[in-house]
Short mmCIF file of C-alpha atoms in Angstrom, two decimals:
data_model
loop_
_atom_site.label_atom_id
_atom_site.label_comp_id
_atom_site.label_asym_id
_atom_site.label_seq_id
_atom_site.Cartn_x
_atom_site.Cartn_y
_atom_site.Cartn_z
CA MET A 1 107.18 178.00 91.32
CA LYS A 2 108.56 178.53 87.82
CA LYS A 3 109.26 174.89 86.97
CA CYS A 4 107.86 171.79 88.58
CA ARG A 5 108.47 168.06 88.65
CA HIS A 6 104.86 166.84 88.37
CA LEU A 7 101.88 168.88 87.29
CA ILE A 8 99.03 166.98 88.94
CA PHE A 9 95.75 167.57 87.11
CA VAL A 10 92.72 166.99 89.36
CA LEU A 11 89.32 166.90 87.68
CA GLY A 12 86.01 167.86 89.25
CA ASP A 13 85.00 164.28 90.06
CA GLN A 14 88.36 163.34 91.63
CA LEU A 15 88.13 165.04 95.01
CA ASN A 16 89.69 162.35 97.22
CA LEU A 17 92.86 162.99 99.18
CA ASP A 18 93.90 159.35 98.72
CA SER A 19 93.76 159.68 94.93
CA ALA A 20 96.46 157.81 93.03
CA ALA A 21 97.35 161.14 91.39
CA LEU A 22 98.47 162.50 94.77
CA ALA A 23 100.18 159.32 95.96
CA ASP A 24 103.79 160.47 95.62
CA ILE A 25 103.35 164.23 95.64
CA MET A 26 106.32 166.37 96.66
CA PRO A 27 104.98 169.66 98.08
CA ASP A 28 108.10 171.63 97.20
CA ARG A 29 108.38 170.35 93.63
CA ASP A 30 104.85 169.57 92.40
CA VAL A 31 101.81 171.68 91.50
CA VAL A 32 98.17 170.63 91.68
CA LEU A 33 96.11 172.08 88.83
CA MET A 34 92.33 172.44 89.06
CA ALA A 35 90.02 174.38 86.77
CA GLU A 36 86.42 175.39 86.17
CA VAL A 37 85.93 175.62 82.41
CA ARG A 38 82.92 176.54 80.32
CA GLU A 39 82.96 173.44 78.15
CA GLU A 40 82.13 171.15 81.07
CA SER A 41 78.91 173.09 81.65
CA THR A 42 78.05 173.76 78.01
CA HIS A 43 78.77 170.58 76.02
CA VAL A 44 75.43 169.67 77.57
CA TRP A 45 73.19 172.47 78.86
CA SER A 46 74.20 171.84 82.45
CA ALA A 47 71.64 172.92 85.02
CA LYS A 48 72.72 175.46 87.62
CA PRO A 49 72.57 173.07 90.62
CA ARG A 50 74.89 170.61 88.88
CA THR A 51 77.47 173.23 87.94
CA ALA A 52 77.29 174.81 91.39
CA PHE A 53 77.77 171.45 93.10
CA PHE A 54 80.92 170.65 91.13
CA PHE A 55 82.42 174.12 91.48
CA SER A 56 81.72 174.32 95.20
CA ALA A 57 83.03 170.83 95.92
CA MET A 58 86.14 171.62 93.86
CA ARG A 59 86.85 174.92 95.62
CA HIS A 60 86.45 173.32 99.03
CA PHE A 61 88.75 170.50 98.01
CA ALA A 62 91.37 172.97 96.83
CA GLU A 63 91.30 174.50 100.30
CA SER A 64 91.84 171.08 101.87
CA LEU A 65 94.89 170.62 99.63
CA ARG A 66 96.28 174.00 100.62
CA ALA A 67 95.76 173.07 104.27
CA GLN A 68 98.26 170.27 103.65
CA GLN A 69 100.79 172.83 102.41
CA LEU A 70 100.40 171.78 98.77
CA THR A 71 100.77 174.22 95.90
CA VAL A 72 97.43 174.56 94.12
CA ASP A 73 96.86 176.47 90.89
CA TYR A 74 93.08 176.85 90.92
CA ARG A 75 91.44 178.55 87.97
CA ALA A 76 87.93 179.67 88.84
CA ILE A 77 85.39 180.38 86.12
CA GLY A 78 86.03 183.76 84.55
CA LYS A 79 89.22 184.32 86.48
CA GLY A 80 91.70 181.81 85.13
CA GLY A 81 93.62 181.60 88.39
CA LYS A 82 96.77 183.52 89.20
CA HIS A 83 98.07 183.30 85.66
CA GLY A 84 96.71 183.01 82.18
CA ASP A 85 93.65 183.84 80.16
CA PRO A 86 90.44 184.21 82.20
CA ASN A 87 88.40 182.77 79.36
CA PHE A 88 89.68 179.21 79.09
CA ALA A 89 87.12 177.23 77.14
CA SER A 90 88.25 173.66 77.84
CA LEU A 91 90.37 171.48 80.07
CA VAL A 92 92.87 171.15 77.21
CA ASP A 93 93.21 174.95 77.07
CA VAL A 94 93.95 175.07 80.79
CA LEU A 95 96.44 172.23 80.63
CA ALA A 96 98.27 173.77 77.70
CA ASP A 97 98.61 177.08 79.53
CA ALA A 98 99.81 175.41 82.73
CA ILE A 99 102.39 173.35 80.84
CA ASN A 100 103.72 176.49 79.25
CA GLN A 101 103.91 178.12 82.67
CA TYR A 102 105.41 175.30 84.78
CA LYS A 103 107.24 173.21 82.14
CA PRO A 104 106.69 170.02 84.14
CA GLU A 105 108.65 166.82 83.66
CA LYS A 106 105.40 164.89 83.73
CA ILE A 107 101.62 165.38 83.85
CA VAL A 108 100.02 163.07 86.42
CA MET A 109 96.31 162.42 86.94
CA ALA A 110 93.83 159.72 87.85
CA GLU A 111 91.99 158.21 84.90
CA PRO A 112 88.91 160.35 84.04
CA GLY A 113 85.32 159.24 84.48
CA ASP A 114 84.35 160.51 81.04
CA TRP A 115 85.44 158.89 77.77
CA ARG A 116 85.27 162.25 75.96
CA ILE A 117 87.66 163.90 78.40
CA GLU A 118 90.08 160.98 78.37
CA ARG A 119 90.21 161.08 74.57
CA GLN A 120 90.70 164.87 74.51
CA LEU A 121 93.56 164.82 76.98
CA THR A 122 95.23 161.77 75.47
CA ALA A 123 95.03 163.23 71.96
CA PHE A 124 96.48 166.53 73.20
CA ALA A 125 99.35 164.77 74.96
CA ASN A 126 100.14 162.60 71.94
CA SER A 127 100.04 165.47 69.46
CA HIS A 128 102.34 167.62 71.63
CA LYS A 129 104.59 164.76 72.77
CA ILE A 130 103.75 165.39 76.41
CA ASN A 131 104.43 162.80 79.09
CA LEU A 132 100.90 162.28 80.45
CA VAL A 133 100.43 159.53 83.04
CA MET A 134 96.88 158.45 83.85
CA ARG A 135 96.90 156.31 86.96
CA GLU A 136 94.27 153.72 87.80
CA ASP A 137 91.41 155.21 89.81
CA ARG A 138 91.66 153.38 93.13
CA HIS A 139 88.34 154.78 94.32
CA PHE A 140 86.54 151.94 92.58
CA MET A 141 86.49 148.41 93.94
CA CYS A 142 86.76 146.84 90.49
CA SER A 143 89.25 148.25 87.99
CA ARG A 144 88.51 148.61 84.30
CA ALA A 145 90.88 145.73 83.52
CA GLU A 146 89.37 143.49 86.20
CA PHE A 147 85.86 144.11 84.88
CA ALA A 148 86.90 143.42 81.29
CA GLU A 149 88.47 140.15 82.42
CA TRP A 150 85.31 139.19 84.32
CA ALA A 151 83.11 140.05 81.33
CA LYS A 152 85.02 137.62 79.08
CA GLY A 153 83.37 134.74 80.89
CA TYR A 154 79.79 135.71 80.02
CA LYS A 155 77.80 135.84 76.79
CA GLN A 156 75.35 138.20 78.47
CA LEU A 157 76.42 140.76 81.04
CA ARG A 158 74.14 140.61 84.04
CA LEU A 159 74.41 142.43 87.34
CA GLU A 160 73.48 139.40 89.44
CA TYR A 161 76.53 137.37 88.36
CA PHE A 162 78.87 140.30 88.90
CA TYR A 163 77.29 141.20 92.23
CA ARG A 164 77.82 137.69 93.58
CA THR A 165 81.43 137.78 92.43
CA MET A 166 81.99 141.05 94.28
CA ARG A 167 80.26 139.85 97.43
CA ARG A 168 82.53 136.81 97.53
CA ARG A 169 85.65 138.75 96.57
CA PHE A 170 85.26 141.25 99.41
CA SER A 171 83.50 138.90 101.89
CA ILE A 172 80.56 141.28 102.29
CA MET A 173 77.44 139.86 103.94
CA MET A 174 78.76 136.35 103.50
CA ASP A 175 78.67 133.18 105.58
CA GLY A 176 81.70 131.38 104.22
CA ASN A 177 81.08 131.08 100.50
CA GLU A 178 77.32 131.54 100.81
CA PRO A 179 75.27 134.71 101.32
CA LEU A 180 73.91 135.56 104.75
CA GLN A 181 70.51 133.96 105.37
CA GLY A 182 70.97 131.90 102.22
CA ARG A 183 69.79 134.59 99.79
CA TRP A 184 71.76 136.85 97.49
CA ASN A 185 68.93 139.19 96.70
CA PHE A 186 66.00 140.61 98.68
CA ASP A 187 64.68 142.70 95.81
CA ALA A 188 61.14 141.34 96.17
CA ALA A 189 60.96 143.06 99.58
CA ASN A 190 62.09 146.39 98.14
CA ARG A 191 59.00 147.42 96.15
CA GLY A 192 56.59 148.76 98.73
CA ALA A 193 54.24 151.68 98.08
CA PHE A 194 53.10 154.19 100.67
CA PRO A 195 49.65 153.90 102.24
CA LYS A 196 46.92 156.24 100.99
CA GLY A 197 47.89 158.96 103.43
CA GLY A 198 51.44 158.93 102.11
CA PRO A 199 54.70 158.91 104.05
CA SER A 200 54.78 160.40 107.51
CA GLY A 201 57.58 161.23 109.88
CA VAL A 202 60.32 160.83 107.29
CA PRO A 203 63.61 161.85 108.95
CA PRO A 204 65.03 164.91 107.21
CA THR A 205 67.92 164.63 104.80
CA LEU A 206 71.02 166.67 105.63
CA ARG A 207 70.85 170.06 103.96
CA VAL A 208 73.92 172.28 104.34
CA PRO A 209 73.40 176.06 104.15
CA PRO A 210 75.87 177.69 101.73
CA ASP A 211 79.07 178.92 103.37
CA ASP A 212 81.14 181.77 101.95
CA ILE A 213 82.77 179.56 99.32
CA THR A 214 79.47 178.12 98.13
CA ALA A 215 77.89 181.58 98.17
CA SER A 216 80.64 182.84 95.85
CA VAL A 217 80.07 179.86 93.57
CA ILE A 218 76.36 180.65 93.37
CA VAL A 219 77.17 184.23 92.33
CA ASP A 220 79.58 182.98 89.65
CA VAL A 221 77.13 180.41 88.27
CA GLN A 222 74.35 182.99 88.08
CA LYS A 223 76.74 185.33 86.25
CA HIS A 224 78.35 182.95 83.78
CA PHE A 225 75.46 180.54 83.16
CA ALA A 226 72.48 182.85 83.55
CA ASP A 227 70.51 181.23 80.72
CA HIS A 228 70.97 177.67 81.99
CA PRO A 229 68.04 175.76 83.50
CA GLY A 230 67.42 175.10 87.16
CA SER A 231 67.39 177.12 90.35
CA LEU A 232 69.94 177.74 93.10
CA GLU A 233 67.51 179.01 95.71
CA GLU A 234 67.43 175.61 97.44
CA PHE A 235 71.09 174.72 96.94
CA ALA A 236 72.22 172.98 100.14
CA TRP A 237 74.27 169.97 99.10
CA PRO A 238 77.12 168.56 101.20
CA VAL A 239 80.22 169.75 99.32
CA THR A 240 82.98 168.80 101.78
CA ARG A 241 84.16 165.42 102.99
CA GLU A 242 83.10 166.29 106.53
CA ASP A 243 79.55 167.09 105.49
CA ALA A 244 79.42 164.07 103.18
CA LEU A 245 80.30 161.87 106.16
CA ARG A 246 77.55 163.58 108.16
CA ALA A 247 75.09 162.79 105.38
CA LEU A 248 76.17 159.14 105.35
CA ARG A 249 75.83 158.82 109.14
CA GLY A 250 72.40 160.44 109.07
CA PHE A 251 71.15 158.10 106.37
CA VAL A 252 72.40 154.95 108.11
CA ALA A 253 71.08 156.01 111.51
CA GLU A 254 67.73 157.45 110.48
CA ARG A 255 66.53 156.28 107.04
CA LEU A 256 68.29 153.08 105.99
CA ALA A 257 65.89 150.87 107.96
CA ALA A 258 62.95 152.01 105.80
CA PHE A 259 64.96 152.46 102.60
CA GLY A 260 64.50 148.86 101.49
CA GLN A 261 60.73 148.78 101.73
CA TYR A 262 60.13 152.19 100.17
CA GLN A 263 63.02 152.68 97.75
CA ASP A 264 60.67 152.47 94.73
CA ALA A 265 57.91 154.66 96.16
CA MET A 266 57.18 158.24 95.09
CA TRP A 267 55.11 161.06 96.57
CA THR A 268 54.32 164.64 95.61
CA ASN A 269 56.55 167.25 97.25
CA GLU A 270 58.70 164.55 98.86
CA PRO A 271 61.95 164.69 96.86
CA PHE A 272 64.25 162.81 99.24
CA LEU A 273 62.15 160.32 101.26
CA TYR A 274 64.29 157.47 102.66
CA HIS A 275 67.05 157.64 100.05
CA SER A 276 70.69 158.12 100.97
CA HIS A 277 71.31 161.48 99.30
CA ILE A 278 75.03 160.59 99.00
CA SER A 279 75.40 159.65 95.33
CA ALA A 280 76.75 163.08 94.39
CA ALA A 281 79.37 162.92 97.15
CA LEU A 282 80.29 159.38 96.10
CA ASN A 283 80.62 160.31 92.45
CA VAL A 284 83.03 163.18 93.10
CA LYS A 285 84.80 160.89 95.60
CA LEU A 286 84.21 162.82 98.79
CA LEU A 287 83.07 159.42 100.06
CA ASP A 288 84.65 156.04 99.41
CA PRO A 289 82.37 153.11 98.51
CA ARG A 290 84.16 150.86 101.00
CA GLU A 291 83.33 153.10 103.95
CA VAL A 292 79.75 153.47 102.76
CA ILE A 293 79.31 149.69 102.60
CA VAL A 294 80.98 149.18 105.98
CA ALA A 295 78.65 151.71 107.60
CA ALA A 296 75.54 150.05 106.17
CA VAL A 297 76.59 146.50 107.03
CA ALA A 298 77.54 147.56 110.57
CA ALA A 299 73.97 148.80 111.05
CA PHE A 300 72.69 145.33 110.15
CA ASP A 301 75.26 143.59 112.34
CA ASP A 302 74.16 145.75 115.26
CA GLY A 303 70.53 144.84 114.69
CA ARG A 304 69.49 148.39 113.77
CA VAL A 305 68.23 147.67 110.24
CA PRO A 306 66.72 144.63 108.47
CA ILE A 307 68.70 142.60 105.98
CA GLU A 308 66.47 143.52 103.01
CA ALA A 309 67.28 147.22 103.49
CA VAL A 310 71.04 146.70 103.80
CA GLU A 311 71.25 144.17 101.00
CA GLY A 312 69.29 146.46 98.66
CA PHE A 313 71.64 149.34 99.44
CA VAL A 314 74.82 147.24 99.18
CA ARG A 315 73.58 145.91 95.84
CA GLN A 316 73.42 149.47 94.52
CA VAL A 317 76.90 150.47 95.74
CA LEU A 318 78.94 147.27 95.46
CA GLY A 319 76.95 145.79 92.60
CA TRP A 320 75.24 148.21 90.27
CA ARG A 321 77.58 151.19 90.65
CA GLU A 322 80.71 149.14 89.93
CA PHE A 323 78.94 147.13 87.23
CA ILE A 324 77.78 150.04 85.11
CA ARG A 325 81.15 151.74 85.39
CA GLY A 326 82.75 148.58 84.01
CA VAL A 327 80.22 148.32 81.19
CA TYR A 328 80.71 151.99 80.30
CA TRP A 329 84.43 151.63 79.69
CA LEU A 330 83.96 148.27 78.00
CA ASP A 331 81.39 149.57 75.49
CA MET A 332 82.42 153.14 74.71
CA PRO A 333 82.06 154.83 72.30
CA GLY A 334 79.44 152.44 70.96
CA MET A 335 77.22 152.94 73.98
CA ARG A 336 76.87 156.63 73.20
CA GLU A 337 76.05 155.91 69.55
CA ALA A 338 73.55 153.09 70.17
CA ASN A 339 69.95 153.57 68.96
CA TYR A 340 68.30 150.14 68.98
CA PHE A 341 64.82 151.38 68.05
CA ASN A 342 66.04 154.12 65.66
CA HIS A 343 64.18 156.77 67.63
CA ASP A 344 64.61 160.33 66.37
CA ARG A 345 62.14 162.66 68.07
CA LYS A 346 63.19 165.81 69.88
CA LEU A 347 63.05 165.92 73.65
CA PRO A 348 59.83 167.68 74.72
CA LYS A 349 60.54 171.25 75.78
CA TRP A 350 58.91 170.72 79.17
CA TYR A 351 61.78 168.43 80.23
CA TRP A 352 63.66 171.72 80.73
CA THR A 353 60.85 173.57 82.51
CA GLY A 354 58.45 171.10 84.13
CA ASN A 355 55.56 172.94 82.45
CA THR A 356 53.39 169.97 81.52
CA GLN A 357 49.87 168.89 82.43
CA MET A 358 51.09 165.44 83.46
CA ASN A 359 51.39 165.54 87.24
CA CYS A 360 54.03 162.81 87.40
CA MET A 361 56.32 164.60 84.95
CA ARG A 362 55.67 168.05 86.41
CA ASP A 363 56.53 166.92 89.94
CA THR A 364 59.58 164.85 88.99
CA ILE A 365 61.04 167.45 86.64
CA GLY A 366 60.10 170.31 88.94
CA GLN A 367 62.05 168.82 91.84
CA THR A 368 64.90 167.93 89.48
CA LEU A 369 65.29 171.55 88.38
CA LYS A 370 64.86 172.79 91.96
CA TYR A 371 67.32 170.44 93.68
CA GLY A 372 69.27 168.74 90.89
CA TYR A 373 67.93 165.46 92.26
CA ALA A 374 65.36 162.74 91.68
CA HIS A 375 65.60 159.20 92.95
CA HIS A 376 66.16 156.16 90.75
CA ILE A 377 62.51 155.22 90.18
CA GLN A 378 61.60 158.77 89.20
CA ARG A 379 64.46 158.70 86.72
CA LEU A 380 63.80 155.21 85.35
CA MET A 381 60.04 154.77 85.57
CA VAL A 382 58.81 158.33 85.04
CA THR A 383 61.09 160.50 82.89
CA GLY A 384 62.98 157.50 81.53
CA ILE A 385 60.16 155.31 80.27
CA PHE A 386 58.38 158.33 78.83
CA GLY A 387 61.47 159.20 76.78
CA LEU A 388 61.61 155.63 75.51
CA MET A 389 57.92 155.30 74.69
CA ALA A 390 57.80 158.80 73.17
CA GLU A 391 60.54 157.69 70.77
CA VAL A 392 62.96 160.44 71.77
CA ALA A 393 66.40 160.22 70.14
CA PRO A 394 68.79 158.61 72.66
CA THR A 395 71.34 161.41 72.56
CA GLU A 396 68.61 163.96 73.32
CA ILE A 397 67.55 162.28 76.54
CA GLU A 398 71.07 161.15 77.49
CA ASP A 399 72.24 164.76 77.32
CA TRP A 400 69.31 165.82 79.49
CA TYR A 401 70.15 163.35 82.24
CA LEU A 402 73.80 164.38 82.20
CA ALA A 403 72.81 168.03 82.38
CA VAL A 404 70.25 168.13 85.17
CA TYR A 405 71.46 165.88 88.00
CA VAL A 406 74.12 166.91 90.50
CA ASP A 407 75.43 163.33 90.68
CA ALA A 408 75.81 162.97 86.91
CA VAL A 409 79.22 161.92 85.62
CA GLU A 410 79.07 160.22 82.25
CA TRP A 411 80.32 156.80 83.41
CA VAL A 412 77.30 156.52 85.70
CA GLU A 413 74.73 158.50 83.73
CA LEU A 414 75.10 157.03 80.26
CA PRO A 415 74.78 153.29 81.07
CA ASN A 416 71.79 153.97 83.32
CA VAL A 417 70.04 155.90 80.55
CA ALA A 418 71.15 154.09 77.40
CA GLY A 419 71.02 150.64 78.97
CA MET A 420 68.21 150.85 81.52
CA ALA A 421 65.90 153.78 80.87
CA ILE A 422 65.64 153.78 77.07
CA TYR A 423 67.06 150.39 75.99
CA ALA A 424 69.16 152.15 73.37
CA ASN A 425 71.80 149.41 73.44
CA GLY A 426 69.27 146.66 72.82
CA GLY A 427 69.63 144.79 76.09
CA ARG A 428 73.40 144.63 76.38
CA PHE A 429 73.07 144.22 80.15
CA THR A 430 69.31 144.29 80.72
CA SER A 431 66.86 141.53 79.91
CA LYS A 432 63.96 143.66 78.65
CA PRO A 433 62.86 147.25 77.95
CA TYR A 434 61.59 148.95 81.09
CA ILE A 435 58.11 150.19 80.20
CA ALA A 436 54.92 150.68 82.18
CA SER A 437 51.54 152.35 81.91
CA GLY A 438 50.19 155.12 84.06
CA GLN A 439 48.76 152.42 86.30
CA TYR A 440 52.24 151.63 87.60
CA ILE A 441 52.83 155.28 88.43
CA LYS A 442 49.47 155.40 90.21
CA ARG A 443 50.35 152.32 92.25
CA MET A 444 53.73 153.68 93.34
CA SER A 445 52.78 157.32 93.98
CA ASN A 446 49.99 159.86 94.41
CA TYR A 447 50.93 161.66 91.19
CA CYS A 448 47.74 160.62 89.40
CA SER A 449 45.47 162.22 92.01
CA GLY A 450 43.92 165.33 90.47
CA CYS A 451 45.74 164.91 87.14
CA ARG A 452 43.75 165.87 84.06
CA TYR A 453 44.80 162.54 82.53
CA LYS A 454 43.43 159.19 83.77
CA PRO A 455 46.03 156.43 84.22
CA ASP A 456 43.59 153.63 83.34
CA VAL A 457 42.45 155.30 80.09
CA LYS A 458 44.41 154.66 76.90
CA MET A 459 42.17 156.40 74.32
CA GLY A 460 40.07 159.54 74.26
CA PRO A 461 40.46 163.09 75.58
CA THR A 462 41.32 162.01 79.15
CA ALA A 463 43.76 159.28 78.10
CA CYS A 464 47.02 159.27 80.04
CA PRO A 465 49.87 159.82 77.57
CA VAL A 466 52.01 157.32 79.50
CA THR A 467 49.29 154.69 79.16
CA THR A 468 48.62 155.45 75.50
CA LEU A 469 52.29 155.23 74.60
CA TYR A 470 52.74 152.08 76.68
CA TRP A 471 50.04 150.24 74.74
CA TYR A 472 51.34 151.65 71.47
CA PHE A 473 54.83 150.38 72.34
CA LEU A 474 53.36 146.90 72.91
CA ASP A 475 51.53 147.14 69.59
CA LYS A 476 54.51 148.41 67.60
CA HIS A 477 57.06 146.01 69.08
CA GLU A 478 54.79 143.03 69.66
CA LYS A 479 56.96 140.49 67.87
CA MET A 480 60.14 141.47 69.69
CA LEU A 481 58.45 141.56 73.08
CA ILE A 482 56.59 138.27 72.64
CA SER A 483 59.87 136.52 71.85
CA ASN A 484 61.45 137.86 75.07
CA PRO A 485 60.74 135.52 78.02
CA ARG A 486 60.88 138.45 80.46
CA ALA A 487 58.43 140.56 78.44
CA SER A 488 56.16 138.00 76.81
CA LEU A 489 53.49 137.94 79.52
CA MET A 490 53.15 141.71 79.34
CA ALA A 491 53.19 141.68 75.54
CA LYS A 492 50.43 139.07 75.29
CA ASN A 493 47.99 141.70 76.57
CA ILE A 494 48.12 143.48 73.23
CA THR A 495 47.11 140.30 71.42
CA LYS A 496 43.74 140.46 73.21
CA MET A 497 42.96 143.86 71.69
CA SER A 498 40.65 143.89 68.68
CA ARG A 499 41.82 145.13 65.30
CA GLU A 500 39.47 148.12 65.54
CA ASP A 501 40.83 149.08 68.93
CA ARG A 502 44.37 148.76 67.66
CA VAL A 503 43.60 151.14 64.81
CA ALA A 504 42.11 153.61 67.29
CA LEU A 505 45.11 153.20 69.60
CA ARG A 506 47.52 153.96 66.79
CA ALA A 507 45.58 157.10 65.90
CA GLN A 508 45.63 158.24 69.53
CA ALA A 509 49.36 157.56 69.78
CA ALA A 510 50.06 159.39 66.52
CA ALA A 511 48.23 162.45 67.81
CA THR A 512 50.13 162.28 71.11
CA LEU A 513 53.50 161.91 69.41
CA SER A 514 52.80 164.67 66.88
CA ASP A 515 52.81 167.34 69.58
CA LEU A 516 54.67 166.17 72.66
CA ASP A 517 55.31 169.75 73.73
CA ALA A 518 51.55 170.26 74.27
CA LEU A 519 51.08 167.50 76.83
#
């Protein structure tokens, strides 16, 4: 095809056949453009599992488009596709080459999930007077404009208000205008820890052995990103819609019932536990949030799972996922630039290797580099709170989260990190900094067993760095925390510490912070 009507640009997180970009496609006149480019794996030091997941899901999706007799120009890493330079650095480079080749009347795409990419493409189109149409992403249940309109009614953005609005709007788990069983939120029932012996009989998560396409991706990633972190030996993610649906069905049938009780629990060498394992498929749109919610609610309606498990899961998909996407587009680029505490330390080197003496960090980071996955409490209350209390510069830890997780797209990663994990935006949509001592980690896991550091010790040679930095954070930010109703009870504990002990605590914290790489 020498000239086309629409050049339809499909990005790596837009792998849904019902995408608005494909809505009026004409197979004999339009071309679908897809590309693997270095910049998307190098603007942050993207771990191998993350890059492999995107490339494999993209290549499989391209095959599903071809099966519908659509013309697809797919430019694999290092190959450039059928035409053009094999060394395209960026999405803009690819688009420019394709425009020169096809001379389309119009460029059509769904709106990106990354502010940086949207700005790059928009600036390119404007500077070259190109007709670029970005259509609303219909995957989401709340559009950017709808969220912005909702947000106008609140001085403080809070998930609970938004979540209730969404429940009512879509009549999900409702009895008329009221929630089922008279409660919106069963969060208090979702904080269970495992017994001393740990979890037993956890149903396995779907792991999909690499097919020929995925095997070729693994070869390419090893070749082109050899120095990037992470391993591909255990790569077995669902990368097709069919396998994503299998993963969803398996979760609902086998693990959802226990998900509510144990969603905050952690255990050594148990990376998946009762979690859904579908966030990556959701975030590249192999699954639709509506079908995910329907499947979970149906399990409750059929009496297969308790309400606290389903409500907790629905809150994540219908509530939190849509909420943070809305906040991301409302607050960018300020969200990326926010640094409420003016933290400026470098990220400890062991975040990229897992080589630390802290069992909790070694296990969480080790599984992250092995699988490209850690569940939300490991991210928030292990690696996240440490980054906050160790005073790591926000951009350092934000880049790490975007780089290492297979489900990381910036709209979902950045608000979770900047807003929840490290409080970089000063409580824009959270009511307090999320901090905890090693005692919390001990309560929710077995990580502290056999660790050289003691979770109940804040000073001395066996002091847990998490505990030391927790108490130092209370000491350093006492005034701010005392004035916060949600944090004041916790902060009052530091007021009971003697002046001498505070001086000793500060010395211990200074020594810890002076050489984070040695922990």
